[in-house]
Protein backbone atom coordinates (compact mmCIF):
# COMPACT_ATOMS: atom_id res chain seq x y z
CA UNK A 1 0.00 0.00 0.00
CA UNK A 2 1.21 3.47 -0.84
CA UNK A 3 0.85 6.17 1.73
CA UNK A 4 2.19 8.05 4.71
CA UNK A 5 2.79 6.46 8.08
CA UNK A 6 3.32 8.24 11.36
CA UNK A 7 4.44 6.73 14.60
CA UNK A 8 3.66 6.50 17.36
CA UNK A 9 -0.09 7.19 17.30
CA UNK A 10 0.03 8.44 20.91
CA UNK A 11 3.08 9.85 22.68
CA UNK A 12 3.49 11.06 26.22
CA UNK A 13 6.34 13.31 27.22
CA UNK A 14 7.56 14.60 30.51
CA UNK A 15 8.43 18.24 30.74
CA UNK A 16 12.03 18.92 29.76
CA UNK A 17 12.31 15.92 27.45
CA UNK A 18 12.90 15.92 23.72
CA UNK A 19 10.78 13.55 21.67
CA UNK A 20 10.94 12.57 18.01
CA UNK A 21 7.91 11.88 15.84
CA UNK A 22 8.37 9.63 12.84
CA UNK A 23 6.99 10.23 9.35
CA UNK A 24 7.63 7.88 6.42
CA UNK A 25 6.16 7.95 2.92
CA UNK A 26 6.42 5.54 0.01
CA UNK A 27 4.73 7.79 -2.53
CA UNK A 28 8.06 8.91 -4.00
CA UNK A 29 7.11 12.50 -3.18
CA UNK A 30 9.79 15.14 -3.01
CA UNK A 31 8.05 17.57 -0.66
CA UNK A 32 7.15 16.81 2.94
CA UNK A 33 5.51 18.92 5.62
CA UNK A 34 4.85 18.98 9.36
CA UNK A 35 1.75 20.63 10.79
CA UNK A 36 0.47 21.17 14.28
CA UNK A 37 -3.28 21.08 14.92
CA UNK A 38 -4.92 22.63 17.96
CA UNK A 39 -8.66 22.90 18.55
CA UNK A 40 -10.14 25.90 16.77
CA UNK A 41 -6.85 26.89 15.11
CA UNK A 42 -6.72 24.77 12.02
CA UNK A 43 -3.41 23.44 10.75
CA UNK A 44 -0.27 25.48 11.28
CA UNK A 45 2.91 24.76 9.37
CA UNK A 46 5.97 23.89 11.45
CA UNK A 47 8.61 22.88 8.88
CA UNK A 48 8.67 21.77 5.28
CA UNK A 49 11.19 20.20 2.95
CA UNK A 50 11.30 20.28 -0.83
CA UNK A 51 14.22 17.90 -1.32
CA UNK A 52 16.62 15.74 0.64
CA UNK A 53 19.03 17.62 2.89
CA UNK A 54 17.02 20.82 2.62
CA UNK A 55 14.22 22.19 4.79
CA UNK A 56 12.66 25.52 5.71
CA UNK A 57 10.92 26.92 8.75
CA UNK A 58 7.18 27.32 8.62
CA UNK A 59 5.04 29.68 10.65
CA UNK A 60 5.64 28.13 14.09
CA UNK A 61 9.11 26.53 13.97
CA UNK A 62 10.33 27.66 17.40
CA UNK A 63 10.99 24.72 19.68
CA UNK A 64 11.01 22.18 16.85
CA UNK A 65 13.71 20.66 14.65
CA UNK A 66 13.68 18.37 11.61
CA UNK A 67 16.01 16.44 9.36
CA UNK A 68 15.66 15.14 5.81
CA UNK A 69 18.40 12.59 5.22
CA UNK A 70 16.25 10.35 3.04
CA UNK A 71 13.50 11.11 0.57
CA UNK A 72 11.12 8.79 2.39
CA UNK A 73 11.62 10.12 5.90
CA UNK A 74 11.04 13.46 7.62
CA UNK A 75 11.25 13.11 11.42
CA UNK A 76 10.19 15.94 13.72
CA UNK A 77 11.81 16.54 17.10
CA UNK A 78 9.83 18.44 19.70
CA UNK A 79 12.41 19.97 21.98
CA UNK A 80 12.15 21.10 25.58
CA UNK A 81 12.17 24.66 24.24
CA UNK A 82 8.63 24.19 22.91
CA UNK A 83 6.54 25.66 25.72
CA UNK A 84 3.18 24.16 24.84
CA UNK A 85 3.78 20.97 22.85
CA UNK A 86 0.53 19.16 23.60
CA UNK A 87 -1.19 18.90 20.21
CA UNK A 88 -2.04 16.68 17.27
CA UNK A 89 0.86 16.53 14.80
CA UNK A 90 0.30 15.81 11.14
CA UNK A 91 2.83 14.94 8.48
CA UNK A 92 2.06 15.42 4.80
CA UNK A 93 3.75 14.92 1.46
CA UNK A 94 3.16 16.39 -1.97
CA UNK A 95 4.03 15.46 -5.49
CA UNK A 96 2.86 16.59 -8.89
CA UNK A 97 0.06 14.15 -9.65
CA UNK A 98 -1.74 15.18 -12.77
CA UNK A 99 -4.26 17.94 -12.26
CA UNK A 100 -3.99 17.81 -8.48
CA UNK A 101 -0.69 19.58 -8.65
CA UNK A 102 -0.67 20.84 -5.12
CA UNK A 103 -2.51 18.04 -3.36
CA UNK A 104 -0.98 17.22 -0.03
CA UNK A 105 -1.49 13.73 1.34
CA UNK A 106 -1.68 13.49 5.10
CA UNK A 107 -0.63 10.80 7.51
CA UNK A 108 -2.86 9.59 10.37
CA UNK A 109 -1.24 11.89 12.92
CA UNK A 110 0.50 11.61 16.29
CA UNK A 111 -1.15 12.92 19.42
CA UNK A 112 1.48 14.26 21.80
CA UNK A 113 0.64 14.90 25.42
CA UNK A 114 2.97 16.51 27.92
CA UNK A 115 2.55 15.14 31.43
CA UNK B 1 -1.77 37.22 9.93
CA UNK B 2 -4.54 34.91 8.93
CA UNK B 3 -4.72 34.84 5.16
CA UNK B 4 -7.70 32.50 4.86
CA UNK B 5 -10.77 33.17 6.97
CA UNK B 6 -13.33 30.40 7.33
CA UNK B 7 -16.89 30.47 8.64
CA UNK B 8 -18.89 29.25 10.40
CA UNK B 9 -16.87 27.59 13.12
CA UNK B 10 -19.57 24.95 13.55
CA UNK B 11 -22.64 23.94 11.63
CA UNK B 12 -25.60 21.67 12.33
CA UNK B 13 -27.65 20.51 9.35
CA UNK B 14 -30.51 18.06 9.10
CA UNK B 15 -30.13 14.98 6.97
CA UNK B 16 -30.98 15.83 3.38
CA UNK B 17 -30.23 19.52 3.82
CA UNK B 18 -27.56 21.68 2.25
CA UNK B 19 -24.38 22.46 4.17
CA UNK B 20 -22.56 25.65 3.19
CA UNK B 21 -19.11 26.65 4.42
CA UNK B 22 -17.48 29.89 3.37
CA UNK B 23 -13.89 31.04 3.04
CA UNK B 24 -12.30 34.37 2.16
CA UNK B 25 -8.69 35.00 1.24
CA UNK B 26 -6.46 38.03 1.07
CA UNK B 27 -3.51 37.08 -1.11
CA UNK B 28 -4.44 37.60 -4.76
CA UNK B 29 -1.51 35.39 -5.80
CA UNK B 30 -3.34 32.30 -4.54
CA UNK B 31 -4.39 30.12 -7.46
CA UNK B 32 -5.29 26.76 -5.97
CA UNK B 33 -8.13 26.29 -3.49
CA UNK B 34 -8.68 22.83 -1.99
CA UNK B 35 -11.11 21.62 0.62
CA UNK B 36 -10.08 18.92 3.07
CA UNK B 37 -12.30 16.65 5.17
CA UNK B 38 -11.11 15.35 8.51
CA UNK B 39 -12.71 12.74 10.74
CA UNK B 40 -11.86 12.66 14.47
CA UNK B 41 -8.42 11.24 15.16
CA UNK B 42 -7.53 11.01 11.48
CA UNK B 43 -5.49 13.05 9.05
CA UNK B 44 -7.27 15.37 6.60
CA UNK B 45 -8.08 14.05 3.13
CA UNK B 46 -8.56 16.08 -0.03
CA UNK B 47 -12.25 16.39 -0.88
CA UNK B 48 -12.35 18.70 -3.88
CA UNK B 49 -10.23 21.53 -5.29
CA UNK B 50 -10.63 24.39 -7.73
CA UNK B 51 -8.47 26.78 -9.73
CA UNK B 52 -9.59 30.40 -10.25
CA UNK B 53 -10.17 30.03 -13.99
CA UNK B 54 -13.56 28.43 -13.26
CA UNK B 55 -16.40 29.66 -11.05
CA UNK B 56 -17.73 26.29 -9.99
CA UNK B 57 -16.63 22.69 -9.70
CA UNK B 58 -18.89 19.80 -8.82
CA UNK B 59 -18.02 16.29 -7.73
CA UNK B 60 -21.00 14.24 -6.68
CA UNK B 61 -22.76 15.97 -3.80
CA UNK B 62 -19.87 18.39 -3.25
CA UNK B 63 -19.59 21.72 -5.09
CA UNK B 64 -17.07 24.53 -4.82
CA UNK B 65 -18.28 27.99 -5.82
CA UNK B 66 -15.55 30.53 -6.51
CA UNK B 67 -15.83 34.32 -6.72
CA UNK B 68 -12.51 35.74 -7.80
CA UNK B 69 -13.50 39.41 -7.59
CA UNK B 70 -14.77 39.00 -4.04
CA UNK B 71 -11.86 36.71 -3.11
CA UNK B 72 -14.27 34.18 -1.68
CA UNK B 73 -15.00 30.51 -2.20
CA UNK B 74 -17.45 28.15 -0.61
CA UNK B 75 -18.19 24.47 -0.22
CA UNK B 76 -21.75 23.23 -0.72
CA UNK B 77 -22.72 19.75 0.40
CA UNK B 78 -26.02 18.73 -1.13
CA UNK B 79 -28.26 16.10 0.45
CA UNK B 80 -26.08 16.10 3.58
CA UNK B 81 -25.74 12.72 5.27
CA UNK B 82 -24.73 11.72 8.82
CA UNK B 83 -21.56 10.25 7.32
CA UNK B 84 -20.58 13.77 6.23
CA UNK B 85 -20.20 14.77 9.88
CA UNK B 86 -16.59 15.85 10.08
CA UNK B 87 -14.38 18.92 10.21
CA UNK B 88 -13.85 20.71 6.91
CA UNK B 89 -10.88 22.91 6.11
CA UNK B 90 -10.49 25.27 3.21
CA UNK B 91 -7.00 26.12 2.03
CA UNK B 92 -5.17 28.14 -0.56
CA UNK B 93 -1.78 28.10 -2.21
CA UNK B 94 0.19 29.32 -5.16
CA UNK B 95 0.21 26.42 -7.58
CA UNK B 96 3.04 26.83 -9.98
CA UNK B 97 6.04 27.88 -7.97
CA UNK B 98 7.70 24.50 -8.45
CA UNK B 99 9.28 24.83 -5.07
CA UNK B 100 8.18 25.87 -1.60
CA UNK B 101 4.51 25.32 -2.37
CA UNK B 102 2.70 25.78 0.92
CA UNK B 103 -0.96 25.48 1.81
CA UNK B 104 -2.52 28.13 4.03
CA UNK B 105 -5.45 26.64 5.92
CA UNK B 106 -8.62 28.13 7.32
CA UNK B 107 -9.47 27.40 10.94
CA UNK B 108 -11.99 24.66 10.14
CA UNK B 109 -15.73 24.07 10.35
CA UNK B 110 -17.15 21.29 12.42
CA UNK B 111 -20.19 19.90 10.60
CA UNK B 112 -22.78 17.76 12.32
CA UNK B 113 -25.54 16.22 10.24
CA UNK B 114 -28.51 15.14 12.35
CA UNK B 115 -31.14 12.51 11.55
Tab-separated table of N, CA and C in Angstrom, chain A:
chain	number	residue	atom	x	y	z
A	1	UNK	N	0.844	-1.208	0.000
A	1	UNK	CA	0.000	0.000	0.000
A	1	UNK	C	0.865	1.238	0.000
A	2	UNK	N	0.497	2.200	-0.853
A	2	UNK	CA	1.213	3.467	-0.841
A	2	UNK	C	0.585	4.407	0.142
A	3	UNK	N	1.417	5.219	0.801
A	3	UNK	CA	0.851	6.168	1.731
A	3	UNK	C	1.875	6.742	2.675
A	4	UNK	N	1.364	7.402	3.698
A	4	UNK	CA	2.195	8.046	4.707
A	4	UNK	C	1.910	7.396	6.048
A	5	UNK	N	2.950	7.034	6.750
A	5	UNK	CA	2.787	6.458	8.075
A	5	UNK	C	3.436	7.360	9.097
A	6	UNK	N	2.789	7.479	10.239
A	6	UNK	CA	3.319	8.242	11.355
A	6	UNK	C	3.324	7.350	12.587
A	7	UNK	N	4.375	7.490	13.355
A	7	UNK	CA	4.437	6.732	14.599
A	7	UNK	C	5.158	7.548	15.662
A	8	UNK	N	4.779	7.325	16.929
A	8	UNK	CA	3.665	6.499	17.363
A	8	UNK	C	2.331	7.223	17.167
A	9	UNK	N	1.234	6.552	17.403
A	9	UNK	CA	-0.086	7.190	17.304
A	9	UNK	C	-0.310	8.108	18.513
A	10	UNK	N	0.123	7.642	19.678
A	10	UNK	CA	0.034	8.436	20.905
A	10	UNK	C	1.427	8.502	21.535
A	11	UNK	N	1.764	9.660	22.073
A	11	UNK	CA	3.076	9.853	22.683
A	11	UNK	C	2.917	10.733	23.907
A	12	UNK	N	3.541	10.299	24.980
A	12	UNK	CA	3.493	11.061	26.218
A	12	UNK	C	4.909	11.508	26.559
A	13	UNK	N	5.024	12.735	26.937
A	13	UNK	CA	6.342	13.306	27.223
A	13	UNK	C	6.337	14.007	28.566
A	14	UNK	N	7.392	13.851	29.278
A	14	UNK	CA	7.562	14.604	30.511
A	14	UNK	C	8.155	15.957	30.167
A	15	UNK	N	7.866	16.926	30.974
A	15	UNK	CA	8.425	18.244	30.739
A	15	UNK	C	9.947	18.178	30.759
A	16	UNK	N	10.580	18.895	29.818
A	16	UNK	CA	12.030	18.915	29.756
A	16	UNK	C	12.631	17.858	28.853
A	17	UNK	N	11.812	16.969	28.327
A	17	UNK	CA	12.310	15.921	27.448
A	17	UNK	C	12.143	16.313	25.987
A	18	UNK	N	13.078	15.845	25.167
A	18	UNK	CA	12.900	15.922	23.723
A	18	UNK	C	12.237	14.630	23.251
A	19	UNK	N	11.377	14.744	22.263
A	19	UNK	CA	10.783	13.552	21.670
A	19	UNK	C	10.805	13.693	20.148
A	20	UNK	N	10.899	12.551	19.472
A	20	UNK	CA	10.935	12.568	18.009
A	20	UNK	C	9.749	11.812	17.449
A	21	UNK	N	9.055	12.466	16.516
A	21	UNK	CA	7.915	11.879	15.836
A	21	UNK	C	8.368	11.412	14.458
A	22	UNK	N	7.951	10.212	14.100
A	22	UNK	CA	8.372	9.626	12.838
A	22	UNK	C	7.351	9.880	11.742
A	23	UNK	N	7.837	10.117	10.525
A	23	UNK	CA	6.994	10.235	9.352
A	23	UNK	C	7.713	9.573	8.176
A	24	UNK	N	7.058	8.611	7.564
A	24	UNK	CA	7.626	7.881	6.425
A	24	UNK	C	6.592	7.858	5.292
A	25	UNK	N	7.064	8.052	4.063
A	25	UNK	CA	6.164	7.952	2.916
A	25	UNK	C	6.803	7.115	1.813
A	26	UNK	N	5.950	6.351	1.138
A	26	UNK	CA	6.425	5.539	0.012
A	26	UNK	C	5.747	5.966	-1.285
A	27	UNK	N	5.400	7.235	-1.359
A	27	UNK	CA	4.732	7.788	-2.530
A	27	UNK	C	5.726	8.376	-3.529
A	28	UNK	N	7.004	8.323	-3.174
A	28	UNK	CA	8.056	8.909	-4.005
A	28	UNK	C	7.871	10.419	-4.175
A	29	UNK	N	7.306	11.059	-3.150
A	29	UNK	CA	7.109	12.498	-3.179
A	29	UNK	C	8.379	13.220	-2.744
A	30	UNK	N	8.634	14.345	-3.399
A	30	UNK	CA	9.793	15.138	-3.009
A	30	UNK	C	9.518	15.992	-1.775
A	31	UNK	N	8.346	16.613	-1.729
A	31	UNK	CA	8.047	17.572	-0.664
A	31	UNK	C	7.367	16.894	0.525
A	32	UNK	N	7.782	17.303	1.713
A	32	UNK	CA	7.154	16.810	2.935
A	32	UNK	C	6.948	17.964	3.901
A	33	UNK	N	5.932	17.830	4.754
A	33	UNK	CA	5.513	18.922	5.621
A	33	UNK	C	5.169	18.394	7.010
A	34	UNK	N	5.346	19.243	8.010
A	34	UNK	CA	4.852	18.979	9.356
A	34	UNK	C	3.915	20.108	9.777
A	35	UNK	N	2.736	19.697	10.290
A	35	UNK	CA	1.752	20.633	10.790
A	35	UNK	C	1.428	20.313	12.239
A	36	UNK	N	0.998	21.335	12.924
A	36	UNK	CA	0.470	21.175	14.279
A	36	UNK	C	-1.001	21.574	14.224
A	37	UNK	N	-1.845	20.777	14.892
A	37	UNK	CA	-3.277	21.077	14.917
A	37	UNK	C	-3.732	21.213	16.356
A	38	UNK	N	-4.314	22.361	16.662
A	38	UNK	CA	-4.919	22.627	17.962
A	38	UNK	C	-6.390	22.943	17.746
A	39	UNK	N	-7.219	22.642	18.708
A	39	UNK	CA	-8.662	22.903	18.553
A	39	UNK	C	-8.934	24.356	18.198
A	40	UNK	N	-9.726	24.554	17.153
A	40	UNK	CA	-10.136	25.900	16.768
A	40	UNK	C	-9.087	26.715	16.035
A	41	UNK	N	-7.917	26.109	15.766
A	41	UNK	CA	-6.848	26.888	15.113
A	41	UNK	C	-6.425	26.308	13.776
A	42	UNK	N	-7.100	25.300	13.316
A	42	UNK	CA	-6.720	24.771	12.024
A	42	UNK	C	-5.349	24.117	12.056
A	43	UNK	N	-4.723	24.061	10.893
A	43	UNK	CA	-3.414	23.444	10.753
A	43	UNK	C	-2.367	24.537	10.575
A	44	UNK	N	-1.339	24.486	11.379
A	44	UNK	CA	-0.269	25.475	11.280
A	44	UNK	C	1.032	24.781	10.900
A	45	UNK	N	1.729	25.373	9.942
A	45	UNK	CA	2.914	24.758	9.365
A	45	UNK	C	4.122	24.946	10.278
A	46	UNK	N	4.794	23.840	10.583
A	46	UNK	CA	5.970	23.890	11.451
A	46	UNK	C	7.249	23.949	10.608
A	47	UNK	N	7.454	22.958	9.782
A	47	UNK	CA	8.608	22.876	8.884
A	47	UNK	C	8.162	22.207	7.594
A	48	UNK	N	8.911	22.467	6.520
A	48	UNK	CA	8.675	21.765	5.279
A	48	UNK	C	9.993	21.556	4.551
A	49	UNK	N	9.978	20.580	3.669
A	49	UNK	CA	11.193	20.203	2.946
A	49	UNK	C	10.829	19.898	1.505
A	50	UNK	N	11.541	20.517	0.591
A	50	UNK	CA	11.298	20.280	-0.829
A	50	UNK	C	12.115	19.121	-1.365
A	51	UNK	N	13.333	18.967	-0.847
A	51	UNK	CA	14.218	17.905	-1.319
A	51	UNK	C	15.068	17.403	-0.162
A	52	UNK	N	15.739	16.313	-0.384
A	52	UNK	CA	16.621	15.737	0.638
A	52	UNK	C	17.688	16.747	1.025
A	53	UNK	N	17.997	16.757	2.319
A	53	UNK	CA	19.026	17.618	2.887
A	53	UNK	C	18.700	19.103	2.802
A	54	UNK	N	17.452	19.427	2.636
A	54	UNK	CA	17.024	20.823	2.619
A	54	UNK	C	15.666	20.954	3.291
A	55	UNK	N	15.510	21.954	4.157
A	55	UNK	CA	14.224	22.189	4.792
A	55	UNK	C	14.135	23.653	5.201
A	56	UNK	N	12.906	24.125	5.359
A	56	UNK	CA	12.661	25.517	5.712
A	56	UNK	C	11.691	25.605	6.880
A	57	UNK	N	11.831	26.678	7.648
A	57	UNK	CA	10.915	26.925	8.751
A	57	UNK	C	9.551	27.340	8.209
A	58	UNK	N	8.523	26.873	8.905
A	58	UNK	CA	7.182	27.322	8.617
A	58	UNK	C	6.810	28.470	9.542
A	59	UNK	N	5.530	28.551	9.866
A	59	UNK	CA	5.036	29.675	10.650
A	59	UNK	C	5.308	29.570	12.150
A	60	UNK	N	5.490	28.324	12.643
A	60	UNK	CA	5.640	28.132	14.092
A	60	UNK	C	6.790	27.176	14.385
A	61	UNK	N	7.979	27.455	13.865
A	61	UNK	CA	9.111	26.531	13.968
A	61	UNK	C	9.810	26.544	15.327
A	62	UNK	N	9.596	27.554	16.135
A	62	UNK	CA	10.325	27.663	17.397
A	62	UNK	C	10.037	26.476	18.306
A	63	UNK	N	11.124	25.854	18.788
A	63	UNK	CA	10.990	24.717	19.684
A	63	UNK	C	10.915	23.378	18.974
A	64	UNK	N	11.049	23.398	17.657
A	64	UNK	CA	11.012	22.176	16.854
A	64	UNK	C	12.279	22.085	15.996
A	65	UNK	N	12.638	20.859	15.621
A	65	UNK	CA	13.714	20.663	14.652
A	65	UNK	C	13.370	19.477	13.766
A	66	UNK	N	13.942	19.451	12.563
A	66	UNK	CA	13.682	18.372	11.605
A	66	UNK	C	14.987	17.978	10.930
A	67	UNK	N	14.920	16.863	10.227
A	67	UNK	CA	16.007	16.442	9.358
A	67	UNK	C	15.386	15.792	8.126
A	68	UNK	N	16.162	15.779	7.028
A	68	UNK	CA	15.664	15.136	5.814
A	68	UNK	C	16.856	14.456	5.130
A	69	UNK	N	17.245	13.336	5.721
A	69	UNK	CA	18.399	12.593	5.220
A	69	UNK	C	18.017	11.629	4.108
A	70	UNK	N	16.753	11.240	4.076
A	70	UNK	CA	16.247	10.350	3.044
A	70	UNK	C	14.969	10.910	2.470
A	71	UNK	N	14.705	10.607	1.221
A	71	UNK	CA	13.504	11.111	0.571
A	71	UNK	C	12.246	10.627	1.282
A	72	UNK	N	12.309	9.415	1.815
A	72	UNK	CA	11.122	8.789	2.387
A	72	UNK	C	10.802	9.255	3.808
A	73	UNK	N	11.761	9.889	4.470
A	73	UNK	CA	11.622	10.118	5.898
A	73	UNK	C	11.810	11.583	6.274
A	74	UNK	N	10.969	12.060	7.195
A	74	UNK	CA	11.039	13.462	7.620
A	74	UNK	C	10.678	13.526	9.107
A	75	UNK	N	11.575	13.115	9.998
A	75	UNK	CA	11.251	13.107	11.422
A	75	UNK	C	11.234	14.507	12.034
A	76	UNK	N	10.348	14.670	13.004
A	76	UNK	CA	10.194	15.941	13.720
A	76	UNK	C	10.569	15.740	15.177
A	77	UNK	N	11.459	16.567	15.690
A	77	UNK	CA	11.811	16.540	17.104
A	77	UNK	C	11.165	17.720	17.806
A	78	UNK	N	10.430	17.406	18.848
A	78	UNK	CA	9.834	18.439	19.696
A	78	UNK	C	10.780	18.621	20.875
A	79	UNK	N	11.400	19.763	20.957
A	79	UNK	CA	12.414	19.967	21.983
A	79	UNK	C	11.811	20.535	23.256
A	80	UNK	N	12.605	20.557	24.297
A	80	UNK	CA	12.148	21.098	25.578
A	80	UNK	C	11.900	22.607	25.485
A	81	UNK	N	12.378	23.227	24.422
A	81	UNK	CA	12.170	24.663	24.244
A	81	UNK	C	10.747	24.982	23.788
A	82	UNK	N	10.020	23.975	23.341
A	82	UNK	CA	8.628	24.189	22.914
A	82	UNK	C	7.765	24.254	24.166
A	83	UNK	N	7.197	25.421	24.424
A	83	UNK	CA	6.541	25.663	25.715
A	83	UNK	C	5.191	24.988	25.849
A	84	UNK	N	4.520	24.751	24.766
A	84	UNK	CA	3.180	24.161	24.837
A	84	UNK	C	3.048	23.092	23.755
A	85	UNK	N	3.711	21.955	23.925
A	85	UNK	CA	3.784	20.975	22.848
A	85	UNK	C	2.581	20.058	22.716
A	86	UNK	N	1.686	20.066	23.683
A	86	UNK	CA	0.534	19.160	23.599
A	86	UNK	C	-0.327	19.545	22.408
A	87	UNK	N	-0.453	18.628	21.448
A	87	UNK	CA	-1.188	18.902	20.205
A	87	UNK	C	-1.251	17.638	19.375
A	88	UNK	N	-1.956	17.747	18.264
A	88	UNK	CA	-2.038	16.681	17.270
A	88	UNK	C	-1.096	17.073	16.129
A	89	UNK	N	-0.146	16.209	15.814
A	89	UNK	CA	0.863	16.527	14.804
A	89	UNK	C	0.615	15.724	13.534
A	90	UNK	N	0.595	16.428	12.424
A	90	UNK	CA	0.303	15.812	11.137
A	90	UNK	C	1.456	15.997	10.179
A	91	UNK	N	1.803	14.926	9.517
A	91	UNK	CA	2.825	14.944	8.475
A	91	UNK	C	2.126	14.828	7.121
A	92	UNK	N	2.656	15.483	6.129
A	92	UNK	CA	2.060	15.418	4.795
A	92	UNK	C	3.165	15.367	3.753
A	93	UNK	N	2.808	14.894	2.576
A	93	UNK	CA	3.747	14.920	1.457
A	93	UNK	C	3.003	15.386	0.214
A	94	UNK	N	3.754	15.858	-0.744
A	94	UNK	CA	3.157	16.393	-1.966
A	94	UNK	C	3.999	16.041	-3.168
A	95	UNK	N	3.330	15.693	-4.239
A	95	UNK	CA	4.025	15.465	-5.491
A	95	UNK	C	3.129	15.889	-6.624
A	96	UNK	N	3.681	16.235	-7.750
A	96	UNK	CA	2.859	16.592	-8.893
A	96	UNK	C	2.146	15.368	-9.437
A	97	UNK	N	0.841	15.303	-9.205
A	97	UNK	CA	0.060	14.155	-9.652
A	97	UNK	C	-1.046	14.638	-10.554
A	98	UNK	N	-0.739	14.777	-11.807
A	98	UNK	CA	-1.735	15.180	-12.775
A	98	UNK	C	-2.303	16.546	-12.476
A	99	UNK	N	-3.613	16.648	-12.457
A	99	UNK	CA	-4.257	17.937	-12.263
A	99	UNK	C	-4.193	18.389	-10.813
A	100	UNK	N	-4.033	17.454	-9.911
A	100	UNK	CA	-3.985	17.812	-8.484
A	100	UNK	C	-2.569	18.200	-8.114
A	101	UNK	N	-2.112	19.258	-8.742
A	101	UNK	CA	-0.690	19.585	-8.652
A	101	UNK	C	-0.233	19.836	-7.237
A	102	UNK	N	-1.084	20.459	-6.457
A	102	UNK	CA	-0.673	20.839	-5.123
A	102	UNK	C	-1.275	19.983	-4.028
A	103	UNK	N	-1.867	18.841	-4.392
A	103	UNK	CA	-2.506	18.039	-3.363
A	103	UNK	C	-1.496	17.551	-2.356
A	104	UNK	N	-1.789	17.769	-1.100
A	104	UNK	CA	-0.979	17.220	-0.028
A	104	UNK	C	-1.715	16.020	0.560
A	105	UNK	N	-0.956	14.948	0.743
A	105	UNK	CA	-1.494	13.725	1.336
A	105	UNK	C	-1.039	13.682	2.788
A	106	UNK	N	-1.981	13.447	3.680
A	106	UNK	CA	-1.678	13.485	5.101
A	106	UNK	C	-1.561	12.093	5.699
A	107	UNK	N	-0.714	12.002	6.711
A	107	UNK	CA	-0.633	10.798	7.511
A	107	UNK	C	-1.730	10.783	8.556
A	108	UNK	N	-1.792	9.724	9.373
A	108	UNK	CA	-2.865	9.590	10.366
A	108	UNK	C	-2.660	10.423	11.624
A	109	UNK	N	-1.466	11.005	11.791
A	109	UNK	CA	-1.236	11.887	12.923
A	109	UNK	C	-0.652	11.212	14.148
A	110	UNK	N	-0.010	12.018	14.973
A	110	UNK	CA	0.501	11.607	16.290
A	110	UNK	C	-0.031	12.586	17.316
A	111	UNK	N	-0.652	12.050	18.348
A	111	UNK	CA	-1.146	12.918	19.423
A	111	UNK	C	-0.117	12.936	20.546
A	112	UNK	N	0.460	14.090	20.760
A	112	UNK	CA	1.479	14.263	21.796
A	112	UNK	C	0.863	14.936	23.006
A	113	UNK	N	1.118	14.343	24.157
A	113	UNK	CA	0.636	14.902	25.423
A	113	UNK	C	1.811	15.078	26.373
A	114	UNK	N	1.926	16.257	26.926
A	114	UNK	CA	2.967	16.512	27.922
A	114	UNK	C	2.382	16.313	29.306
A	115	UNK	N	3.051	15.474	30.092
A	115	UNK	CA	2.551	15.145	31.429
A	115	UNK	C	3.075	16.123	32.466
